[in-house]
Amino acid sequence: MDIESLSHENGGPFTRGWGWLKAMPEKLWAKAVDVAKKMKKLGEDDPRRIIHSLKVGLAINLVSLVIYIKPLSHDFRFENNAIWAVMTVTLVLEFSVGATLGKGLNRMLATLSGGALGVGVHCLATLLGTIGQPIVIGVFALMIAAAVTFVRFVPAMKARYDYGLLIFILTFCMISISSYGKQELHVMIKMAIQRLVTIILGSFVAIVICICICPVWIGENLHNLAATNMEKLGNFLEGFGGEYFNIPEEGLSNMDDKSFLQGYKSVLTSKDTEETMANLARWELWNSRFGFRHPWKQYLKIGALSRECAYKVDVLNSYLNSKIQTPSEFQSKIQEPCAKICSESGKALKEIAAELKKMTRTTSVNPHIVNSKMIVENLKSLLNTTWLWENANLQETVPTAAVVLIVMDIVPYIEKISEAIQELAFLARFKRVDARVYPI
Amino acid sequence: MDIESLSHENGGPFTRGWGWLKAMPEKLWAKAVDVAKKMKKLGEDDPRRIIHSLKVGLAINLVSLVIYIKPLSHDFRFENNAIWAVMTVTLVLEFSVGATLGKGLNRMLATLSGGALGVGVHCLATLLGTIGQPIVIGVFALMIAAAVTFVRFVPAMKARYDYGLLIFILTFCMISISSYGKQELHVMIKMAIQRLVTIILGSFVAIVICICICPVWIGENLHNLAATNMEKLGNFLEGFGGEYFNIPEEGLSNMDDKSFLQGYKSVLTSKDTEETMANLARWELWNSRFGFRHPWKQYLKIGALSRECAYKVDVLNSYLNSKIQTPSEFQSKIQEPCAKICSESGKALKEIAAELKKMTRTTSVNPHIVNSKMIVENLKSLLNTTWLWENANLQETVPTAAVVLIVMDIVPYIEKISEAIQELAFLARFKRVDARVYPI
């Protein structure tokens, strides 16, 4: 450290403070510009986010009209209940229709059942006098809260009814505990019903706004995600052969950016997203595109197969670091069928993805899969011939052979994916299209 | 279908209904037993779940004492606010300390800021008379709700402040909208402060109960998860060599169950879990075991490396289907070093995991990693010799060579994991232990 900077650093708290202050507006401005840019990008990436934000504001205003239009001015109690509608609309209105419906239905049912149980416990407790009452309520609150909290750990319940169970505990405790000291059952019941009505109103407004204004169907997102994931894997495979063996492929000459080689990475970690989406999609009973009882579970099966495929693709990707510049004799013999398998597999996946997107169903087996299976068989017998290995440069042969094996190993997975998609098409009754022309 | 069963199936609605009814109690009983068994298993798997359930019941009772002890009988308003404490405790008390602290702090801060803004807007709106008031409130509610909802989409905000942002909208709307028609500012402020106090009380009770009675530190869970994942990978690698080459290993002869070969599967999909845990762990500022500012981000790096390793392990696992029965000449030459790399890598991972669990730090490089790197070098030069490949049965040689390549490829990842762990140990100031004895 030189002396100048040392003296500068020790320039007294005032000098340092002044320097910091002087730099402050600039830093703040830079930070603000940065945040604004990020926000803009967030909106541009998915404009539905902006629409959703406005929908929330609109829904709150809509439901608050209940308070404005019916200003039973100083009737404190009514207003206090009407505010539950505002609260409900804020809590229930989610980005996707599935999440909104799930939360809305959960909230309504939980309020109804929790409130009813609370009134029941209140009736029981009033029979036992002023001292017995809080004890009975306390014991019930302890038991019910503990039991329901434990039920929330059950995976099947957590997936669909977590919010409802929480609201059940909440409503039950609120009704039973706040009833302490009040004897008038009819006042309590009136209050409970008023609250239920406002919660139904809030949920209803949230659901209507969510469905009627640019709805985001999570089921559609899941459907598209499944297709996009397959497309990404297809893009990788289609490009991999040419990339690894350094073959300039037709039509791909202008693909200078290698982003298609990285796209598959998101497939590796898609499990939790897919499960959440499938759980929410089940609430979307009346989605016009998919109809009633769409087989959402099948998407999880497809997702699992896509991931299995992606793990293999990830290993293939690691071999790209040692890609071939000038092919040896072994490689030149093997590269054509191997690249062909890759491109056929990739095309198969992309075609399956396109069919899935269009929601059509073909009875014929995908010709690209047939092709790639055929080439795999030929390649297997080629690998078993001795002359192939003569004069092979072994240092280069082994990695290439490993790549070939993995590529051959991917084909059965693609067949499985295709079968899973056909099963989905059958279960979901996708419309049939005529057998296509075979481009063999 | 034979005639008898046909006549039975057509036995009239009454017969069928009676049969269904008769079978009903049995079915219900079987179902109940099944559910009870599942519940029991859920509790046995993790008894902390039972404790958490009881904690929720206890916390609700504790906070409801506010109502019982201070029965300002018919002061409806106070009770109505006290119930907010019950609500808060139910909503805030989560399974882990991190989640509870996060929710509690979010809720308190959001109520304070949202309430203050609500009062401010109310003051502004009252200046504008009866007609202007709802318009001003409506415009503000729309703008603020939309803006804050949009902010909830920012990934960094969503990870830590999602709940707070939601409560901010909620509180702001409740205060500003419910204030309509009321002119007395002091009543409003009193109400807002009362509510804030009850929410602080509820959050405080939830946090105290969560921390004082058998606390579940999510940071500890994350720490253990990182170690367990490495252990699982280590178990696989340690066993893989013997399994693939059919070598009866010492000390492993009694491992009849092959569960160690499947354990790694959970590592493949651990990303989202780890991210959620790391986000929650950051709230646990005063965890006695890890201290202040523990580098939680480092766990994500370790997790990513473990997953990279797991993808390779998954491909290795697929080769177990074609494992070797009687080794060829090539295989018998290669199997010993390859199995040795596997077992050394596995041991290295398990040793690193054990060190991580004990939170100790060694300055020396793991001797198993040194060993396996050495064997990899030897194996590489062995693979480059021509005599190795003479008389090789090619059908068997290629898969084995591929396995060898992947095994060799895993070693650098294990070194990276080890480095990441050392970085963590340095950042988190794990205690040093003396350099160990090298068992080379």
PDB file of C-alpha atoms in Angstrom, chain A residues 78-244:
ATOM      1  CA  PHE A  78     -70.811  -5.065   9.839  1.00  0.00           C
ATOM      2  CA  GLU A  79     -67.830  -3.173   8.565  1.00  0.00           C
ATOM      3  CA  ASN A  80     -65.557  -5.327  10.608  1.00  0.00           C
ATOM      4  CA  ASN A  81     -66.962  -8.347   8.837  1.00  0.00           C
ATOM      5  CA  ALA A  82     -66.995  -6.740   5.408  1.00  0.00           C
ATOM      6  CA  ILE A  83     -63.283  -6.206   5.744  1.00  0.00           C
ATOM      7  CA  TRP A  84     -62.978 -10.012   5.731  1.00  0.00           C
ATOM      8  CA  ALA A  85     -63.999  -9.900   2.089  1.00  0.00           C
ATOM      9  CA  VAL A  86     -61.099  -7.554   1.302  1.00  0.00           C
ATOM     10  CA  MET A  87     -58.773  -9.826   3.237  1.00  0.00           C
ATOM     11  CA  THR A  88     -60.030 -12.933   1.479  1.00  0.00           C
ATOM     12  CA  VAL A  89     -59.673 -11.441  -1.984  1.00  0.00           C
ATOM     13  CA  THR A  90     -56.067 -10.431  -1.230  1.00  0.00           C
ATOM     14  CA  LEU A  91     -55.167 -13.856   0.112  1.00  0.00           C
ATOM     15  CA  VAL A  92     -57.053 -15.989  -2.400  1.00  0.00           C
ATOM     16  CA  LEU A  93     -56.289 -14.298  -5.723  1.00  0.00           C
ATOM     17  CA  GLU A  94     -53.203 -16.103  -7.001  1.00  0.00           C
ATOM     18  CA  PHE A  95     -51.356 -16.010 -10.316  1.00  0.00           C
ATOM     19  CA  SER A  96     -52.920 -19.171 -11.728  1.00  0.00           C
ATOM     20  CA  VAL A  97     -56.540 -20.292 -11.867  1.00  0.00           C
ATOM     21  CA  GLY A  98     -55.667 -23.585 -10.170  1.00  0.00           C
ATOM     22  CA  ALA A  99     -54.061 -21.912  -7.190  1.00  0.00           C
ATOM     23  CA  THR A 100     -56.925 -19.408  -6.852  1.00  0.00           C
ATOM     24  CA  LEU A 101     -59.589 -22.086  -7.073  1.00  0.00           C
ATOM     25  CA  GLY A 102     -57.720 -24.304  -4.645  1.00  0.00           C
ATOM     26  CA  LYS A 103     -57.280 -21.538  -2.111  1.00  0.00           C
ATOM     27  CA  GLY A 104     -60.828 -20.215  -2.560  1.00  0.00           C
ATOM     28  CA  LEU A 105     -62.510 -23.590  -2.143  1.00  0.00           C
ATOM     29  CA  ASN A 106     -60.218 -24.509   0.727  1.00  0.00           C
ATOM     30  CA  ARG A 107     -60.963 -21.253   2.472  1.00  0.00           C
ATOM     31  CA  MET A 108     -64.715 -21.469   2.040  1.00  0.00           C
ATOM     32  CA  LEU A 109     -65.013 -25.085   3.152  1.00  0.00           C
ATOM     33  CA  ALA A 110     -62.594 -24.611   6.038  1.00  0.00           C
ATOM     34  CA  THR A 111     -64.437 -21.544   7.285  1.00  0.00           C
ATOM     35  CA  LEU A 112     -67.738 -23.382   7.105  1.00  0.00           C
ATOM     36  CA  SER A 113     -66.553 -26.515   8.887  1.00  0.00           C
ATOM     37  CA  GLY A 114     -64.250 -24.759  11.359  1.00  0.00           C
ATOM     38  CA  GLY A 115     -66.969 -22.226  12.206  1.00  0.00           C
ATOM     39  CA  ALA A 116     -69.581 -24.957  12.711  1.00  0.00           C
ATOM     40  CA  LEU A 117     -67.270 -26.912  14.993  1.00  0.00           C
ATOM     41  CA  GLY A 118     -66.436 -23.721  16.896  1.00  0.00           C
ATOM     42  CA  VAL A 119     -70.124 -22.977  17.493  1.00  0.00           C
ATOM     43  CA  GLY A 120     -70.633 -26.604  18.589  1.00  0.00           C
ATOM     44  CA  VAL A 121     -67.802 -26.434  21.120  1.00  0.00           C
ATOM     45  CA  HIS A 122     -69.152 -23.104  22.354  1.00  0.00           C
ATOM     46  CA  CYS A 123     -72.568 -24.692  23.005  1.00  0.00           C
ATOM     47  CA  LEU A 124     -70.928 -27.556  24.879  1.00  0.00           C
ATOM     48  CA  ALA A 125     -68.760 -25.169  26.894  1.00  0.00           C
ATOM     49  CA  THR A 126     -71.621 -22.906  27.974  1.00  0.00           C
ATOM     50  CA  LEU A 127     -73.237 -25.876  29.724  1.00  0.00           C
ATOM     51  CA  LEU A 128     -70.305 -25.966  32.156  1.00  0.00           C
ATOM     52  CA  GLY A 129     -70.423 -22.503  33.739  1.00  0.00           C
ATOM     53  CA  THR A 130     -67.910 -19.675  33.856  1.00  0.00           C
ATOM     54  CA  ILE A 131     -65.015 -21.737  35.200  1.00  0.00           C
ATOM     55  CA  GLY A 132     -65.556 -24.830  33.118  1.00  0.00           C
ATOM     56  CA  GLN A 133     -66.006 -22.878  29.901  1.00  0.00           C
ATOM     57  CA  PRO A 134     -62.422 -21.750  29.279  1.00  0.00           C
ATOM     58  CA  ILE A 135     -61.125 -25.195  30.299  1.00  0.00           C
ATOM     59  CA  VAL A 136     -63.346 -27.019  27.840  1.00  0.00           C
ATOM     60  CA  ILE A 137     -62.521 -24.532  25.076  1.00  0.00           C
ATOM     61  CA  GLY A 138     -58.803 -24.785  25.886  1.00  0.00           C
ATOM     62  CA  VAL A 139     -58.790 -28.576  25.851  1.00  0.00           C
ATOM     63  CA  PHE A 140     -60.671 -28.684  22.556  1.00  0.00           C
ATOM     64  CA  ALA A 141     -58.441 -26.017  21.009  1.00  0.00           C
ATOM     65  CA  LEU A 142     -55.358 -27.962  22.047  1.00  0.00           C
ATOM     66  CA  MET A 143     -56.656 -31.269  20.746  1.00  0.00           C
ATOM     67  CA  ILE A 144     -58.069 -30.027  17.466  1.00  0.00           C
ATOM     68  CA  ALA A 145     -55.169 -27.697  16.661  1.00  0.00           C
ATOM     69  CA  ALA A 146     -52.641 -30.471  17.396  1.00  0.00           C
ATOM     70  CA  ALA A 147     -54.542 -33.117  15.433  1.00  0.00           C
ATOM     71  CA  VAL A 148     -55.121 -30.917  12.383  1.00  0.00           C
ATOM     72  CA  THR A 149     -51.526 -29.655  12.443  1.00  0.00           C
ATOM     73  CA  PHE A 150     -50.365 -33.270  12.409  1.00  0.00           C
ATOM     74  CA  VAL A 151     -52.648 -34.056   9.471  1.00  0.00           C
ATOM     75  CA  ARG A 152     -50.905 -31.214   7.577  1.00  0.00           C
ATOM     76  CA  PHE A 153     -47.772 -33.380   7.534  1.00  0.00           C
ATOM     77  CA  VAL A 154     -49.519 -36.099   5.493  1.00  0.00           C
ATOM     78  CA  PRO A 155     -48.066 -35.581   1.998  1.00  0.00           C
ATOM     79  CA  ALA A 156     -51.369 -36.155   0.186  1.00  0.00           C
ATOM     80  CA  MET A 157     -53.136 -33.625   2.430  1.00  0.00           C
ATOM     81  CA  LYS A 158     -50.279 -31.125   2.274  1.00  0.00           C
ATOM     82  CA  ALA A 159     -50.360 -31.182  -1.504  1.00  0.00           C
ATOM     83  CA  ARG A 160     -53.984 -30.133  -1.841  1.00  0.00           C
ATOM     84  CA  TYR A 161     -55.536 -29.118   1.461  1.00  0.00           C
ATOM     85  CA  ASP A 162     -52.730 -27.434   3.408  1.00  0.00           C
ATOM     86  CA  TYR A 163     -54.298 -23.987   3.251  1.00  0.00           C
ATOM     87  CA  GLY A 164     -57.726 -25.339   4.146  1.00  0.00           C
ATOM     88  CA  LEU A 165     -56.420 -27.162   7.217  1.00  0.00           C
ATOM     89  CA  LEU A 166     -54.669 -24.011   8.405  1.00  0.00           C
ATOM     90  CA  ILE A 167     -57.822 -21.934   7.957  1.00  0.00           C
ATOM     91  CA  PHE A 168     -59.821 -24.649   9.710  1.00  0.00           C
ATOM     92  CA  ILE A 169     -57.655 -24.331  12.846  1.00  0.00           C
ATOM     93  CA  LEU A 170     -57.799 -20.550  12.555  1.00  0.00           C
ATOM     94  CA  THR A 171     -61.568 -20.297  12.225  1.00  0.00           C
ATOM     95  CA  PHE A 172     -62.261 -22.885  14.881  1.00  0.00           C
ATOM     96  CA  CYS A 173     -60.005 -21.144  17.409  1.00  0.00           C
ATOM     97  CA  MET A 174     -61.299 -17.697  16.546  1.00  0.00           C
ATOM     98  CA  ILE A 175     -64.941 -18.670  16.903  1.00  0.00           C
ATOM     99  CA  SER A 176     -64.603 -20.824  20.011  1.00  0.00           C
ATOM    100  CA  ILE A 177     -62.131 -18.611  21.869  1.00  0.00           C
ATOM    101  CA  SER A 178     -63.744 -15.276  21.032  1.00  0.00           C
ATOM    102  CA  SER A 179     -67.085 -16.694  22.132  1.00  0.00           C
ATOM    103  CA  TYR A 180     -65.877 -16.839  25.723  1.00  0.00           C
ATOM    104  CA  GLY A 181     -68.057 -14.772  28.012  1.00  0.00           C
ATOM    105  CA  LYS A 182     -70.855 -14.472  25.470  1.00  0.00           C
ATOM    106  CA  GLN A 183     -73.973 -16.457  26.101  1.00  0.00           C
ATOM    107  CA  GLU A 184     -76.146 -15.390  23.196  1.00  0.00           C
ATOM    108  CA  LEU A 185     -75.921 -18.216  20.711  1.00  0.00           C
ATOM    109  CA  HIS A 186     -77.920 -16.405  18.048  1.00  0.00           C
ATOM    110  CA  VAL A 187     -75.491 -13.432  18.049  1.00  0.00           C
ATOM    111  CA  MET A 188     -72.596 -15.803  17.602  1.00  0.00           C
ATOM    112  CA  ILE A 189     -74.238 -17.731  14.822  1.00  0.00           C
ATOM    113  CA  LYS A 190     -75.190 -14.479  13.110  1.00  0.00           C
ATOM    114  CA  MET A 191     -71.586 -13.333  13.300  1.00  0.00           C
ATOM    115  CA  ALA A 192     -70.274 -16.659  12.018  1.00  0.00           C
ATOM    116  CA  ILE A 193     -72.693 -16.615   9.087  1.00  0.00           C
ATOM    117  CA  GLN A 194     -71.890 -12.981   8.255  1.00  0.00           C
ATOM    118  CA  ARG A 195     -68.208 -13.847   8.200  1.00  0.00           C
ATOM    119  CA  LEU A 196     -68.823 -16.914   6.068  1.00  0.00           C
ATOM    120  CA  VAL A 197     -70.855 -14.841   3.611  1.00  0.00           C
ATOM    121  CA  THR A 198     -68.124 -12.209   3.324  1.00  0.00           C
ATOM    122  CA  ILE A 199     -65.497 -14.900   2.813  1.00  0.00           C
ATOM    123  CA  ILE A 200     -67.612 -16.543   0.117  1.00  0.00           C
ATOM    124  CA  LEU A 201     -68.049 -13.111  -1.480  1.00  0.00           C
ATOM    125  CA  GLY A 202     -64.307 -12.456  -1.409  1.00  0.00           C
ATOM    126  CA  SER A 203     -63.424 -15.893  -2.770  1.00  0.00           C
ATOM    127  CA  PHE A 204     -66.072 -15.549  -5.456  1.00  0.00           C
ATOM    128  CA  VAL A 205     -64.763 -12.157  -6.618  1.00  0.00           C
ATOM    129  CA  ALA A 206     -61.192 -13.496  -6.640  1.00  0.00           C
ATOM    130  CA  ILE A 207     -62.181 -16.563  -8.668  1.00  0.00           C
ATOM    131  CA  VAL A 208     -64.289 -14.591 -11.149  1.00  0.00           C
ATOM    132  CA  ILE A 209     -61.575 -11.969 -11.720  1.00  0.00           C
ATOM    133  CA  CYS A 210     -58.947 -14.692 -12.037  1.00  0.00           C
ATOM    134  CA  ILE A 211     -60.913 -16.681 -14.623  1.00  0.00           C
ATOM    135  CA  CYS A 212     -62.492 -13.844 -16.600  1.00  0.00           C
ATOM    136  CA  ILE A 213     -59.521 -11.513 -17.133  1.00  0.00           C
ATOM    137  CA  CYS A 214     -56.647 -13.137 -19.045  1.00  0.00           C
ATOM    138  CA  PRO A 215     -56.693 -16.364 -17.006  1.00  0.00           C
ATOM    139  CA  VAL A 216     -53.440 -18.233 -16.443  1.00  0.00           C
ATOM    140  CA  TRP A 217     -54.292 -21.935 -16.473  1.00  0.00           C
ATOM    141  CA  ILE A 218     -51.552 -23.775 -14.618  1.00  0.00           C
ATOM    142  CA  GLY A 219     -52.615 -26.968 -16.396  1.00  0.00           C
ATOM    143  CA  GLU A 220     -51.753 -25.369 -19.712  1.00  0.00           C
ATOM    144  CA  ASN A 221     -48.423 -24.278 -18.298  1.00  0.00           C
ATOM    145  CA  LEU A 222     -47.712 -27.838 -17.167  1.00  0.00           C
ATOM    146  CA  HIS A 223     -48.725 -29.169 -20.584  1.00  0.00           C
ATOM    147  CA  ASN A 224     -46.448 -26.666 -22.312  1.00  0.00           C
ATOM    148  CA  LEU A 225     -43.623 -27.316 -19.855  1.00  0.00           C
ATOM    149  CA  ALA A 226     -43.706 -31.032 -20.662  1.00  0.00           C
ATOM    150  CA  ALA A 227     -43.542 -30.217 -24.380  1.00  0.00           C
ATOM    151  CA  THR A 228     -40.826 -27.568 -23.961  1.00  0.00           C
ATOM    152  CA  ASN A 229     -38.669 -29.911 -21.901  1.00  0.00           C
ATOM    153  CA  MET A 230     -38.833 -32.533 -24.629  1.00  0.00           C
ATOM    154  CA  GLU A 231     -38.032 -29.875 -27.215  1.00  0.00           C
ATOM    155  CA  LYS A 232     -34.963 -28.814 -25.253  1.00  0.00           C
ATOM    156  CA  LEU A 233     -33.710 -32.395 -25.072  1.00  0.00           C
ATOM    157  CA  GLY A 234     -34.486 -32.769 -28.762  1.00  0.00           C
ATOM    158  CA  ASN A 235     -32.534 -29.639 -29.631  1.00  0.00           C
ATOM    159  CA  PHE A 236     -29.525 -30.920 -27.760  1.00  0.00           C
ATOM    160  CA  LEU A 237     -29.608 -34.345 -29.338  1.00  0.00           C
ATOM    161  CA  GLU A 238     -30.180 -32.978 -32.826  1.00  0.00           C
ATOM    162  CA  GLY A 239     -27.171 -30.727 -32.506  1.00  0.00           C
ATOM    163  CA  PHE A 240     -24.940 -33.014 -30.479  1.00  0.00           C
ATOM    164  CA  GLY A 241     -23.827 -35.392 -33.244  1.00  0.00           C
ATOM    165  CA  GLY A 242     -22.666 -32.578 -35.481  1.00  0.00           C
ATOM    166  CA  GLU A 243     -21.037 -30.792 -32.576  1.00  0.00           C
ATOM    167  CA  TYR A 244     -19.154 -33.798 -31.230  1.00  0.00           C
TER     168      TYR A 244
END
